[in-house]
């Protein structure tokens, strides 16, 4: 993956949520974490579409969990952020900080 | 987490629709997540609101999975849909031609089965068209691995749009096709039959995959 590849807004949010959840990151917990912290309603499909894209880029890895009765006997799919994923977060943060530097955002009407 | 009463199950049609889109592994984890949250909501509030939530999430999830399926491989999918469209275009009238050729060899109008001959022509043509559409859907789906329903739905939309153009004449007014009432209905059913072909192939693949997993499980169990 290129060193200039920055994360999209939702990719960024999903990666941070997976990082926060550590080894408990799967569809339900990632969705709830995002809803609680960003007050933004997201669908399970949006989470999986983004996680699959991030996995294809090598930013996350997934592993299957055990089937549970409350899931109708279906297994969970746990995610964790990889080292390139952490680098992509740093790179995106640096770019945003650099762009925001010197701007009086608190004083603006935005 | 408290399990809901046995009658409070997620809407099976919504779950089935979700399973048609995305990969089999995706469907497994997504349906598991949806059921886990459904159980949680159903244990805290009314079953109706849990079902509403499930349908709402399912429809949004289907839209997301279909969009991701197109974005992940746009050109192969577009090529497949275009090939299917051309095949549909060039095979138009083929079933009718076959039926007429068979009937001519039998010469039914020269004997007592004239009524049968007329009904066969009336109902045989649309049914043959539907069978042709199902076979076309199966063929397109066979080449669209994991995207069977996305590819056949796109093909049916394209076919529907091209037929929609027949409803207008060159001056932009309604053409005579629009007023011949069975025509739009027959065409709509034909387009739905293409998607049905995709669903059939998808279900067969899922069943084969499930059968393979069970076989592997039994093998390791022994």
mmCIF file with all atom_site columns, C-alpha atoms in Angstrom, chain A residues 10-106:
data_model
loop_
_atom_site.group_PDB
_atom_site.id
_atom_site.type_symbol
_atom_site.label_atom_id
_atom_site.label_alt_id
_atom_site.label_comp_id
_atom_site.label_asym_id
_atom_site.label_entity_id
_atom_site.label_seq_id
_atom_site.pdbx_PDB_ins_code
_atom_site.Cartn_x
_atom_site.Cartn_y
_atom_site.Cartn_z
_atom_site.occupancy
_atom_site.B_iso_or_equiv
_atom_site.pdbx_formal_charge
_atom_site.auth_seq_id
_atom_site.auth_comp_id
_atom_site.auth_asym_id
_atom_site.auth_atom_id
_atom_site.pdbx_PDB_model_num
ATOM 1  C CA . UNK A 1 10  ? -15.675 6.276   7.665  1.00 0.00 ? 10  UNK A CA 1
ATOM 2  C CA . UNK A 1 11  ? -12.624 4.013   7.275  1.00 0.00 ? 11  UNK A CA 1
ATOM 3  C CA . UNK A 1 12  ? -10.883 6.212   9.848  1.00 0.00 ? 12  UNK A CA 1
ATOM 4  C CA . UNK A 1 13  ? -13.818 5.948   12.287 1.00 0.00 ? 13  UNK A CA 1
ATOM 5  C CA . UNK A 1 14  ? -14.104 2.153   11.882 1.00 0.00 ? 14  UNK A CA 1
ATOM 6  C CA . UNK A 1 15  ? -10.348 1.601   12.379 1.00 0.00 ? 15  UNK A CA 1
ATOM 7  C CA . UNK A 1 16  ? -10.354 3.709   15.566 1.00 0.00 ? 16  UNK A CA 1
ATOM 8  C CA . UNK A 1 17  ? -13.396 1.787   16.873 1.00 0.00 ? 17  UNK A CA 1
ATOM 9  C CA . UNK A 1 18  ? -11.660 -1.559  16.222 1.00 0.00 ? 18  UNK A CA 1
ATOM 10 C CA . UNK A 1 19  ? -8.529  -0.263  17.989 1.00 0.00 ? 19  UNK A CA 1
ATOM 11 C CA . UNK A 1 20  ? -10.573 0.846   21.011 1.00 0.00 ? 20  UNK A CA 1
ATOM 12 C CA . UNK A 1 21  ? -12.344 -2.525  21.283 1.00 0.00 ? 21  UNK A CA 1
ATOM 13 C CA . UNK A 1 22  ? -9.076  -4.442  21.168 1.00 0.00 ? 22  UNK A CA 1
ATOM 14 C CA . UNK A 1 23  ? -9.844  -8.215  21.029 1.00 0.00 ? 23  UNK A CA 1
ATOM 15 C CA . UNK A 1 24  ? -13.628 -7.732  21.347 1.00 0.00 ? 24  UNK A CA 1
ATOM 16 C CA . UNK A 1 25  ? -14.110 -6.068  17.951 1.00 0.00 ? 25  UNK A CA 1
ATOM 17 C CA . UNK A 1 26  ? -16.816 -7.713  15.833 1.00 0.00 ? 26  UNK A CA 1
ATOM 18 C CA . UNK A 1 27  ? -19.784 -6.325  13.858 1.00 0.00 ? 27  UNK A CA 1
ATOM 19 C CA . UNK A 1 28  ? -22.139 -5.653  16.798 1.00 0.00 ? 28  UNK A CA 1
ATOM 20 C CA . UNK A 1 29  ? -19.554 -4.087  19.135 1.00 0.00 ? 29  UNK A CA 1
ATOM 21 C CA . UNK A 1 30  ? -17.986 -1.961  16.366 1.00 0.00 ? 30  UNK A CA 1
ATOM 22 C CA . UNK A 1 31  ? -21.422 -0.658  15.350 1.00 0.00 ? 31  UNK A CA 1
ATOM 23 C CA . UNK A 1 32  ? -22.368 0.181   18.960 1.00 0.00 ? 32  UNK A CA 1
ATOM 24 C CA . UNK A 1 33  ? -19.005 1.830   19.662 1.00 0.00 ? 33  UNK A CA 1
ATOM 25 C CA . UNK A 1 34  ? -19.421 4.098   16.634 1.00 0.00 ? 34  UNK A CA 1
ATOM 26 C CA . UNK A 1 35  ? -23.039 4.959   17.512 1.00 0.00 ? 35  UNK A CA 1
ATOM 27 C CA . UNK A 1 36  ? -22.189 5.771   21.149 1.00 0.00 ? 36  UNK A CA 1
ATOM 28 C CA . UNK A 1 37  ? -19.078 7.855   20.389 1.00 0.00 ? 37  UNK A CA 1
ATOM 29 C CA . UNK A 1 38  ? -20.154 9.653   17.205 1.00 0.00 ? 38  UNK A CA 1
ATOM 30 C CA . UNK A 1 39  ? -23.973 9.739   17.731 1.00 0.00 ? 39  UNK A CA 1
ATOM 31 C CA . UNK A 1 40  ? -24.216 8.526   14.158 1.00 0.00 ? 40  UNK A CA 1
ATOM 32 C CA . UNK A 1 41  ? -26.529 5.684   13.118 1.00 0.00 ? 41  UNK A CA 1
ATOM 33 C CA . UNK A 1 42  ? -24.741 3.098   11.015 1.00 0.00 ? 42  UNK A CA 1
ATOM 34 C CA . UNK A 1 43  ? -25.858 -0.211  9.519  1.00 0.00 ? 43  UNK A CA 1
ATOM 35 C CA . UNK A 1 44  ? -24.155 -3.566  9.949  1.00 0.00 ? 44  UNK A CA 1
ATOM 36 C CA . UNK A 1 45  ? -23.757 -3.668  6.161  1.00 0.00 ? 45  UNK A CA 1
ATOM 37 C CA . UNK A 1 46  ? -21.814 -0.386  6.138  1.00 0.00 ? 46  UNK A CA 1
ATOM 38 C CA . UNK A 1 47  ? -19.489 -1.725  8.865  1.00 0.00 ? 47  UNK A CA 1
ATOM 39 C CA . UNK A 1 48  ? -18.797 -4.952  6.952  1.00 0.00 ? 48  UNK A CA 1
ATOM 40 C CA . UNK A 1 49  ? -18.378 -3.247  3.571  1.00 0.00 ? 49  UNK A CA 1
ATOM 41 C CA . UNK A 1 50  ? -15.746 -0.954  5.171  1.00 0.00 ? 50  UNK A CA 1
ATOM 42 C CA . UNK A 1 51  ? -14.024 -3.717  7.157  1.00 0.00 ? 51  UNK A CA 1
ATOM 43 C CA . UNK A 1 52  ? -13.784 -5.903  4.038  1.00 0.00 ? 52  UNK A CA 1
ATOM 44 C CA . UNK A 1 53  ? -12.213 -2.988  2.127  1.00 0.00 ? 53  UNK A CA 1
ATOM 45 C CA . UNK A 1 54  ? -9.766  -2.373  5.004  1.00 0.00 ? 54  UNK A CA 1
ATOM 46 C CA . UNK A 1 55  ? -8.921  -6.086  5.092  1.00 0.00 ? 55  UNK A CA 1
ATOM 47 C CA . UNK A 1 56  ? -8.225  -6.050  1.340  1.00 0.00 ? 56  UNK A CA 1
ATOM 48 C CA . UNK A 1 57  ? -5.835  -3.108  1.957  1.00 0.00 ? 57  UNK A CA 1
ATOM 49 C CA . UNK A 1 58  ? -4.133  -5.069  4.753  1.00 0.00 ? 58  UNK A CA 1
ATOM 50 C CA . UNK A 1 59  ? -5.182  -2.642  7.504  1.00 0.00 ? 59  UNK A CA 1
ATOM 51 C CA . UNK A 1 60  ? -7.217  -5.195  9.490  1.00 0.00 ? 60  UNK A CA 1
ATOM 52 C CA . UNK A 1 61  ? -7.189  -8.965  9.933  1.00 0.00 ? 61  UNK A CA 1
ATOM 53 C CA . UNK A 1 62  ? -10.182 -11.115 10.790 1.00 0.00 ? 62  UNK A CA 1
ATOM 54 C CA . UNK A 1 63  ? -10.623 -14.480 12.492 1.00 0.00 ? 63  UNK A CA 1
ATOM 55 C CA . UNK A 1 64  ? -13.795 -16.521 13.101 1.00 0.00 ? 64  UNK A CA 1
ATOM 56 C CA . UNK A 1 65  ? -15.094 -16.956 16.660 1.00 0.00 ? 65  UNK A CA 1
ATOM 57 C CA . UNK A 1 66  ? -17.226 -19.759 18.081 1.00 0.00 ? 66  UNK A CA 1
ATOM 58 C CA . UNK A 1 67  ? -20.939 -20.079 17.182 1.00 0.00 ? 67  UNK A CA 1
ATOM 59 C CA . UNK A 1 68  ? -23.277 -18.863 19.956 1.00 0.00 ? 68  UNK A CA 1
ATOM 60 C CA . UNK A 1 69  ? -27.007 -19.583 20.561 1.00 0.00 ? 69  UNK A CA 1
ATOM 61 C CA . UNK A 1 70  ? -28.055 -15.902 20.662 1.00 0.00 ? 70  UNK A CA 1
ATOM 62 C CA . UNK A 1 71  ? -26.663 -15.597 17.140 1.00 0.00 ? 71  UNK A CA 1
ATOM 63 C CA . UNK A 1 72  ? -28.750 -18.516 15.834 1.00 0.00 ? 72  UNK A CA 1
ATOM 64 C CA . UNK A 1 73  ? -25.694 -20.788 15.946 1.00 0.00 ? 73  UNK A CA 1
ATOM 65 C CA . UNK A 1 74  ? -23.650 -18.502 13.712 1.00 0.00 ? 74  UNK A CA 1
ATOM 66 C CA . UNK A 1 75  ? -20.066 -17.558 14.517 1.00 0.00 ? 75  UNK A CA 1
ATOM 67 C CA . UNK A 1 76  ? -18.685 -14.066 15.149 1.00 0.00 ? 76  UNK A CA 1
ATOM 68 C CA . UNK A 1 77  ? -15.958 -12.567 12.991 1.00 0.00 ? 77  UNK A CA 1
ATOM 69 C CA . UNK A 1 78  ? -13.395 -10.751 15.133 1.00 0.00 ? 78  UNK A CA 1
ATOM 70 C CA . UNK A 1 79  ? -11.196 -7.997  13.707 1.00 0.00 ? 79  UNK A CA 1
ATOM 71 C CA . UNK A 1 80  ? -7.882  -6.496  14.778 1.00 0.00 ? 80  UNK A CA 1
ATOM 72 C CA . UNK A 1 81  ? -5.888  -3.595  13.370 1.00 0.00 ? 81  UNK A CA 1
ATOM 73 C CA . UNK A 1 82  ? -2.551  -4.536  11.765 1.00 0.00 ? 82  UNK A CA 1
ATOM 74 C CA . UNK A 1 83  ? 0.716   -2.538  11.854 1.00 0.00 ? 83  UNK A CA 1
ATOM 75 C CA . UNK A 1 84  ? 0.051   -1.015  8.379  1.00 0.00 ? 84  UNK A CA 1
ATOM 76 C CA . UNK A 1 85  ? -3.411  -0.064  9.699  1.00 0.00 ? 85  UNK A CA 1
ATOM 77 C CA . UNK A 1 86  ? -1.882  1.801   12.656 1.00 0.00 ? 86  UNK A CA 1
ATOM 78 C CA . UNK A 1 87  ? 0.565   3.538   10.251 1.00 0.00 ? 87  UNK A CA 1
ATOM 79 C CA . UNK A 1 88  ? -2.380  4.602   8.047  1.00 0.00 ? 88  UNK A CA 1
ATOM 80 C CA . UNK A 1 89  ? -4.109  6.129   11.103 1.00 0.00 ? 89  UNK A CA 1
ATOM 81 C CA . UNK A 1 90  ? -0.926  8.052   12.038 1.00 0.00 ? 90  UNK A CA 1
ATOM 82 C CA . UNK A 1 91  ? -0.465  9.214   8.449  1.00 0.00 ? 91  UNK A CA 1
ATOM 83 C CA . UNK A 1 92  ? -4.047  10.466  8.227  1.00 0.00 ? 92  UNK A CA 1
ATOM 84 C CA . UNK A 1 93  ? -3.813  12.221  11.632 1.00 0.00 ? 93  UNK A CA 1
ATOM 85 C CA . UNK A 1 94  ? -0.559  13.930  10.600 1.00 0.00 ? 94  UNK A CA 1
ATOM 86 C CA . UNK A 1 95  ? -2.144  15.148  7.345  1.00 0.00 ? 95  UNK A CA 1
ATOM 87 C CA . UNK A 1 96  ? -5.211  16.534  9.154  1.00 0.00 ? 96  UNK A CA 1
ATOM 88 C CA . UNK A 1 97  ? -3.055  18.196  11.852 1.00 0.00 ? 97  UNK A CA 1
ATOM 89 C CA . UNK A 1 98  ? -0.839  19.749  9.184  1.00 0.00 ? 98  UNK A CA 1
ATOM 90 C CA . UNK A 1 99  ? -3.842  21.127  7.307  1.00 0.00 ? 99  UNK A CA 1
ATOM 91 C CA . UNK A 1 100 ? -5.475  22.456  10.492 1.00 0.00 ? 100 UNK A CA 1
ATOM 92 C CA . UNK A 1 101 ? -2.262  24.077  11.782 1.00 0.00 ? 101 UNK A CA 1
ATOM 93 C CA . UNK A 1 102 ? -2.535  27.846  12.143 1.00 0.00 ? 102 UNK A CA 1
ATOM 94 C CA . UNK A 1 103 ? -6.273  27.896  11.473 1.00 0.00 ? 103 UNK A CA 1
ATOM 95 C CA . UNK A 1 104 ? -8.396  29.610  14.097 1.00 0.00 ? 104 UNK A CA 1
ATOM 96 C CA . UNK A 1 105 ? -11.087 26.900  14.053 1.00 0.00 ? 105 UNK A CA 1
ATOM 97 C CA . UNK A 1 106 ? -12.513 27.780  17.482 1.00 0.00 ? 106 UNK A CA 1
#
